[in-house]
Amino acid sequence: MTTDTAKTSLGLALPALGLNAFLFILPLGYFFVVSFLQVKAYQIALSPTFGNYARALREYPDALLSTLGLAFIVAILVTLLGLAYALACRFLKESWGNLLLAIALITLFGGYLAKLYAWRTILGGNGIVNSGLMELGLIGEPITALLYNDFAVILALTHYTLPLAILPIYGALKAVDDLPIAAARDLGASGWRVFCDIVLPQCAQGLFSAFALTLLFVAGDAIAPRLLGGTSSTMIGVFIQNQFGFRVNAPLGSALAFTMIAGSALILIAVAFLGNRALRPRSAL
Amino acid sequence: MSYVAAMTEFQPLTTPAVRLSALRLSFGAHLAVDDVSLDILPGDFVAILGPSGCGKTTLLRLLGGFLTPDQGTIEIDGADVTSQGPERRPTNTVFQGYGLFPHMTVRQNVSYGLKIAGRSTPAEIRDQVDQALGLVRMNDFAERNSRALSGGQQQRVALARALVMRPHVLLLDESLAALDLKLRHQMQDELRRIHREIGGTFVFVTHDQNEAFFLANKVAVMNKGRIEQFAAPSDIYHRPSTRFVATFVGEANVIEGRRENGTVMIGDGQFLASSGPDGPVEIMIRPEDIRLGKDVSGAAMTLRATLIDQVFQGSFLKLTFAGESGRHYVATLNDEPRGTARALGEKLDLSWDIGRMRVFDKGAA
Ligand SMILES: Nc1ncnc2c1ncn2[C@@H]1O[C@H](COP(=O)(O)OP(=O)(O)OP(=O)(O)O)[C@@H](O)[C@H]1O
Ligand SMILES: [Mg+2]
């Protein structure tokens, strides 16, 4: 590459880098610094410490782990469902595929809160599920176990993130050409082998984007657990919100957030590594 | 190769390797393959020749199992495979668009089918792949990512990927089109040699007449979804059965005329005995069948025409004449004696054997 093209590509990248710095690096950098500071008399004091991280790991290990676990479950679930849905969009007859895609996009409308309250109504004591089951005579009284637990949180978060996850997977599948698929079948590959050997490796990046998107969203969410979750296993987002809120301990909140980010990053690195190994074509056996 | 030999040896000679019966397929209102019936014998090298968009690829895709016909059946070695997918047919295809696996190296591409088949050890696969890559002169690129290849290189990898399977029926869709002339001639030689060596049945789609004649022992000329003629190259050339075949394959003078009571009036004072219904006809005569000078045998026709153009084309001269009616005739002659130049405007006698003419009823299919 000549210096000329290097210059122009840097020039082209500058606005994106600037936007990134403004929206992402600046605020995160600020909280990263804060996470090493202390609170004295409701004021942030400029005395560096690792104490916040020590406290985070000592006092909140359960919340950190269960949040990561829940985020992982939702991310896996959403990636698989998103893959199935995107496959249908890509490989069904064109008009049906487009219809499915349009439906996925339409469900993006309606805000996050509206969807959470919708689930509250659906799963609640007088909700559709309970009254339906009672109407059918399958149950005598409402099942209270539907709401205020991890199940409800997973359900709602899966529902909310699914259309977001479908898009990158569909984009990747759209780029998979028909001809190599035909060629693989011609060489004797069954539908399943075509899927594993030809389709999956080519949409790996889309799958990873969907997984990462979902994992990070769920790991950072504080609203679904508040509205739908139980009291037994509160997600870390709620604690972080509390620290920034009425506990007025931004350094501890920041440390919790960065511990969470580090945990998520570890999961993403592991998933990328394993996925890469699983999908790489075997070299000459 | 013993596999192919064994398969063909014990078949009665009459079982075609491929039999297409009344195949029909339309895309919406467009009839892409129209009532195609064809028997291809084991060991045949068939070229499907036709203009762009006439349905060659579609026909090949029907054969390979990528499309299902609206009507008609496809038999391979006597077994009806019409409803079978490509993975179950003893065919392999070299696609017009190559269809290499972009996330794999050249070697991984070529070994994929053998791995799926699961009949060979890794060492055997390695050998076979090396051999196939050698045939298409791509050994040096074995470990290259298939995305990082030129069009011609991709085409050769696609060829190797199908050849390595030693298919019973090999389907090739314009599989040499992206190569330069020299490499193309080399690969044509290779294909002929491979066909002789491993046997099997090859079906080769092309719009290049020279390629079709060079490679194939039988040529199917296709037009608008129909097969107009299926015959040996020399029959296609010398005894075309339709006007389309006559003009698509090689050069031809086409003369309009009328048949009345078994006589065709050509104009320019010429008559020809030809049985058939009364009505307009077209008569074809190849440029190389036209001679200079009067005919004395009586089995030929002669007319007087004015030389209006002459072009030197290396091994031959191409002369254009205008008859008394103004109709043009093109004749090709050996440049003998060398460097012969005739004056434009010269009036000369042209003659040709009646047996070399073909008469087509106009309006008939
Ligand atoms: N999937 C499709 N949908 C609709 N029409 C199609 C489709 N595939 C081919 N056709 C049409 O069918 C006709 C035959 O196409 P085909 O690809 O078989 O032509 P071809 O003879 O291989 O041409 P070429 O020499 O240009 O490759 C064309 O008119 C084409 O537009
Ligand atoms: Mg074609």
Coordinates of C-alpha atoms in Angstrom, one line a residue, chain A residues 2-110:
Chain A
T2 CA 1.4 3.4 -0.9
T3 CA 1.5 6.3 1.5
D4 CA -1.0 8.1 -0.6
T5 CA -3.7 5.5 -0.1
A6 CA -2.7 5.1 3.5
K7 CA -3.3 8.9 3.9
T8 CA -6.7 8.8 2.2
S9 CA -7.9 5.8 4.2
L10 CA -6.9 7.6 7.4
G11 CA -8.7 10.6 6.2
L12 CA -11.8 8.5 5.5
A13 CA -11.6 6.9 8.9
L14 CA -11.2 10.1 10.8
P15 CA -14.9 11.1 11.1
A16 CA -15.7 7.6 12.3
L17 CA -12.9 7.6 14.8
G18 CA -14.0 11.0 16.0
L19 CA -17.6 9.9 16.5
N20 CA -16.4 6.9 18.3
A21 CA -14.2 8.9 20.6
F22 CA -17.1 11.3 21.4
L23 CA -19.8 8.7 22.0
F24 CA -17.8 5.8 23.4
I25 CA -14.2 6.4 24.4
L26 CA -14.8 9.7 26.2
P27 CA -17.6 8.6 28.6
L28 CA -16.1 5.2 29.2
G29 CA -12.7 6.6 29.7
Y30 CA -14.1 9.0 32.3
F31 CA -15.8 6.2 34.2
F32 CA -12.7 4.0 33.9
V33 CA -10.7 6.7 35.7
V34 CA -13.5 7.2 38.3
S35 CA -13.5 3.5 39.0
F36 CA -10.0 3.9 40.6
L37 CA -11.1 6.8 42.8
Q38 CA -12.7 7.0 46.2
V39 CA -15.8 8.6 47.7
K40 CA -15.3 10.7 50.8
A41 CA -18.2 12.6 52.3
Y42 CA -20.4 12.1 49.3
Q43 CA -17.6 13.6 47.1
I44 CA -15.2 11.9 44.7
A45 CA -11.7 12.3 46.1
L46 CA -8.6 12.2 43.9
S47 CA -6.9 9.3 45.7
P48 CA -6.3 6.3 43.5
T49 CA -7.2 2.8 44.8
F50 CA -8.0 -0.7 43.7
G51 CA -10.4 -1.0 46.5
N52 CA -13.5 -0.6 44.4
Y53 CA -12.6 -3.7 42.3
A54 CA -11.7 -5.6 45.4
R55 CA -15.1 -4.7 46.9
A56 CA -16.9 -5.6 43.6
L57 CA -15.4 -9.1 43.6
R58 CA -15.8 -9.6 47.3
E59 CA -19.4 -8.3 47.8
Y60 CA -21.0 -9.0 44.4
P61 CA -19.6 -12.3 43.0
D62 CA -23.0 -13.9 42.9
A63 CA -24.6 -11.1 41.0
L64 CA -21.7 -10.8 38.6
L65 CA -21.7 -14.5 37.8
S66 CA -25.4 -15.0 37.6
T67 CA -25.7 -11.9 35.3
L68 CA -23.0 -13.2 33.0
G69 CA -24.7 -16.6 33.1
L70 CA -28.0 -15.2 32.3
A71 CA -26.6 -13.0 29.5
F72 CA -24.8 -16.0 28.1
I73 CA -28.0 -18.0 28.1
V74 CA -30.0 -15.3 26.4
A75 CA -27.2 -14.6 23.9
I76 CA -27.0 -18.3 22.9
L77 CA -30.8 -18.6 22.7
V78 CA -31.1 -15.4 20.6
T79 CA -28.3 -16.3 18.3
L80 CA -29.8 -19.8 17.6
L81 CA -33.3 -18.4 17.2
G82 CA -32.0 -15.5 15.1
L83 CA -30.1 -18.0 12.9
A84 CA -33.2 -20.1 12.4
Y85 CA -35.2 -17.0 11.5
A86 CA -32.6 -15.5 9.2
L87 CA -32.2 -18.9 7.5
A88 CA -35.9 -18.9 6.8
C89 CA -35.7 -15.3 5.5
R90 CA -32.7 -16.2 3.2
F91 CA -33.7 -19.6 1.9
L92 CA -37.5 -19.5 1.7
K93 CA -39.1 -18.5 -1.6
E94 CA -38.2 -14.9 -2.1
S95 CA -41.6 -13.3 -1.3
W96 CA -42.0 -15.3 1.9
G97 CA -38.4 -14.5 3.0
N98 CA -39.0 -10.8 2.5
L99 CA -42.3 -11.0 4.4
L100 CA -40.6 -12.6 7.4
L101 CA -37.9 -10.0 7.3
A102 CA -40.4 -7.2 7.2
I103 CA -42.2 -8.8 10.3
A104 CA -38.9 -8.9 12.1
L105 CA -38.3 -5.2 11.4
I106 CA -41.8 -4.2 12.4
T107 CA -41.3 -5.8 15.8
L108 CA -38.4 -3.4 16.3
F109 CA -41.1 -0.7 16.7
G110 CA -42.5 -0.1 20.2

